[in-house]
Amino acid sequence: MTHIQWYPGHMTKTKRMLATQMKIIDVVVELLDARVPLSSRNPDIDTLAKDKRRVLVLNKADLADEKITAQWEEYFSDMGFFALAVNAKESKKKSGATNLITALKKTMADKVEKQKQRGRINAPIRAMIVGIPNVGKSTFINHIVGRAGAIAADRPGVTRGRQWLKVGGEFDLMDTPGVLWPKFDDPMVGIRLACTGAVNDDILDRITLANHLIQILESLDTMILQKRYKANTLETIGEVRGFKMKGGVVDLERTAITLLDEFRGGKLGRITLELPN
Ligand code: G4P
């Protein structure tokens, strides 16, 4: 199995920064990629946010299998999280993001009640988005905050210069998301993340990666590749597409790039690469 290298130095620094920022946060919104909910989840967050309220967002739900996303939502809610599917590129009405406000309110209900009893009404709740690179944190922040949030003021007494964005009047969102590093303890995690484009292609050569993707897709449903290409190996897909080099040999590199691009762009359909349990 291919071994994927990562950068522990960078990881330590980021973790330390996150731990500091966490101190002023009430609720942590963890973004996952709905196509790979476990692989895109950094378990360090459980330690970093252990005293915090948590909401899980299965983002890019538009690219994932709807039925399996529903199973994942159930899986995570059985674990005690509020979990919701979102497509941060959709319009607000359709994206599922309004459910986030509901989830945030629910998860904070007892704390808000306590504040009320102490006479602190309307103290905004402070939230932070966290997730591994490329999971859609910036897109999601822009999506839920909109234009109104961009004029939120500095809060005195906390990190100088830190901006807070307003979400629906009741929440303040830290403007910079917490970036976690993916965990590659299991090589398949790296492969799934590379398939979705979350980590750079060049951690693996593209032909190897595309062959892994083919294996995963075939194990999910043998019709996925058949439907689009009427073929189910890199070689035959290349043939069908007419990707030939001099001498009539199939250009596997070009085929691999095409397959990966088409998968990532949703052209093979809405596909989730890992199933609960
Ligand atoms: P990050 O801050 O977590 O690193 O992620 P970022 O928001 O930059 O998003 C990474 C990529 O994922 C972007 O695509 C973004 O458009 C896309 N994305 C984010 N949320 C969703 C979603 O819910 N559904 C889909 N289909 N895509 C989503 P990109 O190719 O890097 O840029 P662009 O094509 O948007 O210019």
Short mmCIF file of C-alpha atoms and ligand atoms in Angstrom, two decimals:
data_model
loop_
_atom_site.label_atom_id
_atom_site.label_comp_id
_atom_site.label_asym_id
_atom_site.label_seq_id
_atom_site.Cartn_x
_atom_site.Cartn_y
_atom_site.Cartn_z
CA MET A 1 0.00 0.00 0.00
CA THR A 2 1.23 3.46 -0.84
CA HIS A 3 2.61 5.46 2.04
CA ILE A 4 1.72 9.12 2.17
CA GLN A 5 4.00 11.62 3.91
CA TRP A 6 2.73 14.59 5.82
CA TYR A 7 4.17 17.49 7.80
CA PRO A 8 3.99 17.08 11.57
CA GLY A 9 5.76 20.41 12.28
CA HIS A 10 3.06 22.47 10.66
CA MET A 11 0.40 20.36 12.34
CA THR A 12 1.73 21.04 15.83
CA LYS A 13 1.78 24.80 15.29
CA THR A 14 -1.74 24.87 13.90
CA LYS A 15 -3.01 22.75 16.76
CA ARG A 16 -1.50 25.10 19.31
CA MET A 17 -3.10 28.10 17.61
CA LEU A 18 -6.44 26.39 17.48
CA ALA A 19 -6.27 25.44 21.14
CA THR A 20 -5.77 29.14 22.04
CA GLN A 21 -8.61 30.35 19.82
CA MET A 22 -10.87 27.66 21.22
CA LYS A 23 -10.82 29.30 24.66
CA ILE A 24 -13.10 32.12 23.54
CA ILE A 25 -15.47 29.93 21.53
CA ASP A 26 -18.83 28.54 22.65
CA VAL A 27 -19.64 26.25 19.77
CA VAL A 28 -17.51 24.51 17.17
CA VAL A 29 -18.91 23.82 13.73
CA GLU A 30 -16.94 21.00 12.17
CA LEU A 31 -17.12 20.75 8.40
CA LEU A 32 -16.78 17.37 6.74
CA ASP A 33 -16.93 16.34 3.10
CA ALA A 34 -20.19 14.41 2.69
CA ARG A 35 -18.49 12.08 0.18
CA VAL A 36 -15.88 10.99 2.73
CA PRO A 37 -17.26 11.89 6.17
CA LEU A 38 -14.80 9.81 8.19
CA SER A 39 -11.70 10.38 6.10
CA SER A 40 -12.28 14.14 6.13
CA ARG A 41 -12.66 14.14 9.91
CA ASN A 42 -9.60 14.93 11.99
CA PRO A 43 -10.04 13.15 15.33
CA ASP A 44 -7.82 15.75 17.07
CA ILE A 45 -10.89 17.95 17.13
CA ASP A 46 -12.37 15.68 19.80
CA THR A 47 -9.53 16.68 22.12
CA LEU A 48 -9.26 20.31 21.00
CA ALA A 49 -12.98 20.93 21.41
CA LYS A 50 -13.71 18.51 24.18
CA ASP A 51 -15.56 21.02 26.40
CA LYS A 52 -17.34 22.71 23.52
CA ARG A 53 -20.77 22.35 21.99
CA ARG A 54 -20.41 20.77 18.57
CA VAL A 55 -22.26 20.79 15.28
CA LEU A 56 -21.22 18.65 12.32
CA VAL A 57 -21.83 19.83 8.79
CA LEU A 58 -21.69 17.35 5.92
CA ASN A 59 -20.75 19.84 3.21
CA LYS A 60 -20.69 19.22 -0.56
CA ALA A 61 -23.82 17.16 -0.05
CA ASP A 62 -24.72 17.97 -3.67
CA LEU A 63 -21.87 15.66 -4.77
CA ALA A 64 -22.70 12.84 -2.33
CA ASP A 65 -25.33 10.11 -2.48
CA GLU A 66 -28.40 11.55 -0.78
CA LYS A 67 -29.51 8.30 0.86
CA ILE A 68 -26.06 7.61 2.27
CA THR A 69 -25.80 11.19 3.54
CA ALA A 70 -29.02 10.59 5.47
CA GLN A 71 -27.40 7.46 6.95
CA TRP A 72 -24.36 9.49 7.94
CA GLU A 73 -26.55 12.13 9.58
CA GLU A 74 -28.14 9.37 11.63
CA TYR A 75 -24.75 7.83 12.43
CA PHE A 76 -23.41 11.11 13.78
CA SER A 77 -26.57 12.00 15.66
CA ASP A 78 -26.39 8.57 17.33
CA MET A 79 -22.93 9.67 18.47
CA GLY A 80 -24.54 12.69 20.10
CA PHE A 81 -23.75 15.35 17.48
CA PHE A 82 -26.09 17.65 15.65
CA ALA A 83 -25.32 16.70 12.07
CA LEU A 84 -26.70 18.30 8.94
CA ALA A 85 -26.14 18.09 5.20
CA VAL A 86 -25.30 21.29 3.36
CA ASN A 87 -24.44 22.44 -0.13
CA ALA A 88 -22.60 25.70 0.47
CA LYS A 89 -22.72 26.56 -3.24
CA GLU A 90 -26.52 26.58 -3.37
CA SER A 91 -28.84 29.50 -2.69
CA LYS A 92 -29.53 30.06 1.00
CA LYS A 93 -33.08 28.73 0.75
CA LYS A 94 -31.98 25.42 -0.70
CA SER A 95 -28.55 24.91 0.82
CA GLY A 96 -29.59 23.51 4.19
CA ALA A 97 -27.66 26.28 5.96
CA THR A 98 -30.74 27.64 7.72
CA ASN A 99 -30.79 24.33 9.57
CA LEU A 100 -27.42 25.33 10.97
CA ILE A 101 -28.95 28.23 12.89
CA THR A 102 -31.58 25.85 14.28
CA ALA A 103 -28.88 23.32 15.22
CA LEU A 104 -26.73 26.01 16.83
CA LYS A 105 -29.68 27.25 18.85
CA LYS A 106 -30.58 23.74 19.98
CA THR A 107 -27.06 22.88 20.97
CA MET A 108 -26.76 26.14 22.93
CA ALA A 109 -30.28 26.20 24.42
CA ASP A 110 -29.32 25.41 28.03
CA LYS A 111 -26.46 27.90 28.05
CA VAL A 112 -28.66 30.66 26.64
CA GLU A 113 -31.25 29.85 29.31
CA LYS A 114 -28.61 30.16 32.04
CA GLN A 115 -27.45 33.50 30.65
CA LYS A 116 -31.03 34.74 30.67
CA GLN A 117 -31.43 33.79 34.31
CA ARG A 118 -28.35 35.86 35.07
CA GLY A 119 -29.88 38.78 33.21
CA ARG A 120 -27.59 38.50 30.20
CA ILE A 121 -30.03 38.65 27.36
CA ASN A 122 -28.88 38.61 23.75
CA ALA A 123 -25.23 37.93 24.51
CA PRO A 124 -24.10 36.62 21.15
CA ILE A 125 -22.89 33.06 20.98
CA ARG A 126 -19.40 32.66 19.55
CA ALA A 127 -18.91 30.03 16.91
CA MET A 128 -15.93 28.81 14.95
CA ILE A 129 -15.76 26.77 11.77
CA VAL A 130 -13.11 24.06 11.66
CA GLY A 131 -12.15 21.45 9.10
CA ILE A 132 -9.40 20.03 6.95
CA PRO A 133 -8.29 22.03 3.88
CA ASN A 134 -10.61 22.18 0.90
CA VAL A 135 -13.68 20.93 2.72
CA GLY A 136 -15.41 24.24 1.94
CA LYS A 137 -14.83 26.33 5.06
CA SER A 138 -14.43 29.70 3.30
CA THR A 139 -17.31 29.02 0.94
CA PHE A 140 -19.48 28.00 3.88
CA ILE A 141 -18.58 31.08 5.94
CA ASN A 142 -19.40 33.40 3.03
CA HIS A 143 -22.59 31.49 2.49
CA ILE A 144 -23.99 31.71 6.00
CA VAL A 145 -22.74 35.19 6.77
CA GLY A 146 -23.70 36.95 3.57
CA ARG A 147 -23.01 40.63 3.14
CA ALA A 148 -24.52 41.80 6.42
CA GLY A 149 -22.03 39.84 8.48
CA ALA A 150 -19.03 41.46 6.89
CA ILE A 151 -19.54 44.68 8.85
CA ALA A 152 -19.45 43.03 12.25
CA ALA A 153 -17.33 44.89 14.77
CA ASP A 154 -14.24 43.93 16.69
CA ARG A 155 -14.93 42.59 20.15
CA PRO A 156 -12.71 44.21 22.76
CA GLY A 157 -10.83 42.03 25.19
CA VAL A 158 -10.15 39.18 22.84
CA THR A 159 -7.35 38.62 20.36
CA ARG A 160 -6.48 42.00 18.92
CA GLY A 161 -7.67 42.51 15.39
CA ARG A 162 -9.82 39.42 15.43
CA GLN A 163 -12.95 40.05 13.41
CA TRP A 164 -16.27 38.53 14.20
CA LEU A 165 -18.93 38.08 11.60
CA LYS A 166 -22.61 38.34 12.47
CA VAL A 167 -24.86 35.40 11.78
CA GLY A 168 -28.56 36.14 12.19
CA GLY A 169 -28.03 38.53 15.10
CA GLU A 170 -27.61 35.75 17.64
CA PHE A 171 -24.24 34.37 16.65
CA ASP A 172 -20.80 35.77 16.13
CA LEU A 173 -18.61 33.72 13.89
CA MET A 174 -14.83 33.90 13.97
CA ASP A 175 -13.81 35.18 10.55
CA THR A 176 -10.89 32.79 10.11
CA PRO A 177 -11.72 29.11 10.11
CA GLY A 178 -9.62 26.63 12.05
CA VAL A 179 -7.61 24.54 9.63
CA LEU A 180 -6.99 20.99 10.76
CA TRP A 181 -4.66 18.62 9.04
CA PRO A 182 -5.97 15.36 7.60
CA LYS A 183 -4.86 12.23 9.46
CA PHE A 184 -3.31 9.58 7.28
CA ASP A 185 -2.90 6.76 9.78
CA ASP A 186 -4.77 4.51 7.37
CA PRO A 187 -3.40 4.86 3.79
CA MET A 188 -6.93 4.51 2.41
CA VAL A 189 -7.81 7.81 4.10
CA GLY A 190 -5.18 9.59 2.00
CA ILE A 191 -6.39 7.84 -1.12
CA ARG A 192 -10.04 8.79 -0.55
CA LEU A 193 -9.06 12.38 0.18
CA ALA A 194 -6.90 12.51 -2.95
CA CYS A 195 -9.79 11.08 -5.00
CA THR A 196 -12.07 13.92 -3.87
CA GLY A 197 -9.31 16.46 -4.54
CA ALA A 198 -8.99 17.43 -0.85
CA VAL A 199 -5.27 16.75 -0.94
CA ASN A 200 -2.96 17.44 -3.79
CA ASP A 201 -2.81 14.87 -6.57
CA ASP A 202 0.95 14.67 -6.46
CA ILE A 203 1.01 12.74 -3.19
CA LEU A 204 0.34 9.79 -5.49
CA ASP A 205 0.87 9.44 -9.20
CA ARG A 206 -2.40 10.01 -10.98
CA ILE A 207 -2.55 6.62 -12.66
CA THR A 208 -2.24 4.83 -9.32
CA LEU A 209 -4.81 7.16 -7.80
CA ALA A 210 -7.26 6.67 -10.68
CA ASN A 211 -6.85 2.91 -10.35
CA HIS A 212 -7.70 3.18 -6.66
CA LEU A 213 -10.76 5.25 -7.53
CA ILE A 214 -11.84 2.60 -10.04
CA GLN A 215 -11.51 -0.08 -7.36
CA ILE A 216 -13.56 1.92 -4.86
CA LEU A 217 -16.27 2.73 -7.42
CA GLU A 218 -16.49 -0.88 -8.58
CA SER A 219 -16.88 -2.03 -4.98
CA LEU A 220 -19.74 0.44 -4.49
CA ASP A 221 -21.67 -0.25 -7.68
CA THR A 222 -20.40 -1.81 -10.90
CA MET A 223 -22.80 0.34 -12.93
CA ILE A 224 -21.17 3.68 -12.07
CA LEU A 225 -18.31 3.36 -14.57
CA GLN A 226 -20.34 1.29 -17.02
CA LYS A 227 -22.99 3.98 -17.26
CA ARG A 228 -20.61 6.78 -18.11
CA TYR A 229 -17.84 5.02 -20.04
CA LYS A 230 -19.18 1.59 -20.99
CA ALA A 231 -15.87 0.40 -19.58
CA ASN A 232 -14.42 -0.28 -16.16
CA THR A 233 -10.62 -0.18 -16.38
CA LEU A 234 -8.32 2.75 -17.03
CA GLU A 235 -7.15 1.13 -20.25
CA THR A 236 -10.64 0.53 -21.64
CA ILE A 237 -11.94 3.93 -20.51
CA GLY A 238 -9.02 5.50 -22.40
CA GLU A 239 -9.86 3.44 -25.44
CA VAL A 240 -13.52 4.43 -25.38
CA ARG A 241 -12.52 8.09 -25.09
CA GLY A 242 -9.98 7.70 -27.89
CA PHE A 243 -7.07 8.86 -25.73
CA LYS A 244 -4.35 7.33 -27.87
CA MET A 245 -0.69 8.14 -28.12
CA LYS A 246 1.67 7.50 -31.01
CA GLY A 247 1.47 3.86 -32.03
CA GLY A 248 -2.09 3.53 -30.76
CA VAL A 249 -1.17 3.03 -27.12
CA VAL A 250 -3.75 4.34 -24.62
CA ASP A 251 -2.66 7.53 -22.86
CA LEU A 252 -3.21 6.36 -19.29
CA GLU A 253 -2.10 9.63 -17.73
CA ARG A 254 -4.67 11.62 -19.69
CA THR A 255 -7.33 9.01 -18.95
CA ALA A 256 -6.53 9.13 -15.24
CA ILE A 257 -6.74 12.95 -15.14
CA THR A 258 -10.06 12.88 -17.00
CA LEU A 259 -11.56 10.23 -14.72
CA LEU A 260 -10.48 12.06 -11.56
CA ASP A 261 -11.79 15.40 -12.88
CA GLU A 262 -15.10 13.92 -13.92
CA PHE A 263 -15.55 12.17 -10.59
CA ARG A 264 -14.72 15.34 -8.65
CA GLY A 265 -17.05 17.41 -10.79
CA GLY A 266 -19.94 15.05 -10.09
CA LYS A 267 -20.18 13.84 -13.71
CA LEU A 268 -20.28 10.21 -12.60
CA GLY A 269 -23.26 10.97 -10.40
CA ARG A 270 -23.65 11.67 -6.70
CA ILE A 271 -21.25 9.24 -5.08
CA THR A 272 -20.20 8.71 -1.47
CA LEU A 273 -16.90 6.87 -1.17
CA GLU A 274 -17.37 5.56 2.35
CA LEU A 275 -20.39 4.11 4.08
CA PRO A 276 -21.27 4.17 7.76
CA ASN A 277 -20.07 0.92 9.38
P1 G4P B 1 -11.57 25.60 2.48
O1 G4P B 1 -11.80 27.01 2.89
O2 G4P B 1 -12.10 24.62 3.47
O3 G4P B 1 -10.16 25.27 2.11
O4 G4P B 1 -12.44 25.32 1.15
P2 G4P B 1 -13.04 26.35 0.08
O5 G4P B 1 -14.16 27.13 0.68
O6 G4P B 1 -11.94 27.10 -0.54
O7 G4P B 1 -13.67 25.33 -0.97
C1 G4P B 1 -12.90 24.38 -1.67
C2 G4P B 1 -13.58 24.01 -2.97
O8 G4P B 1 -14.81 23.34 -2.68
C3 G4P B 1 -13.98 25.20 -3.84
O9 G4P B 1 -13.87 24.77 -5.19
C4 G4P B 1 -15.42 25.42 -3.49
O10 G4P B 1 -16.12 26.09 -4.50
C5 G4P B 1 -15.89 23.99 -3.34
N1 G4P B 1 -17.09 23.86 -2.48
C6 G4P B 1 -17.29 24.34 -1.24
N2 G4P B 1 -18.48 23.98 -0.76
C7 G4P B 1 -19.08 23.24 -1.72
C8 G4P B 1 -20.35 22.54 -1.81
O11 G4P B 1 -21.16 22.50 -0.89
N3 G4P B 1 -20.57 21.85 -2.98
C9 G4P B 1 -19.68 21.84 -4.01
N4 G4P B 1 -20.00 21.16 -5.10
N5 G4P B 1 -18.48 22.47 -3.94
C10 G4P B 1 -18.19 23.16 -2.82
P3 G4P B 1 -12.68 25.17 -6.13
O12 G4P B 1 -12.75 24.29 -7.30
O13 G4P B 1 -11.40 25.20 -5.34
O14 G4P B 1 -12.99 26.62 -6.51
P4 G4P B 1 -14.18 27.20 -7.42
O15 G4P B 1 -14.44 26.18 -8.47
O16 G4P B 1 -15.38 27.41 -6.54
O17 G4P B 1 -13.60 28.46 -7.91
#
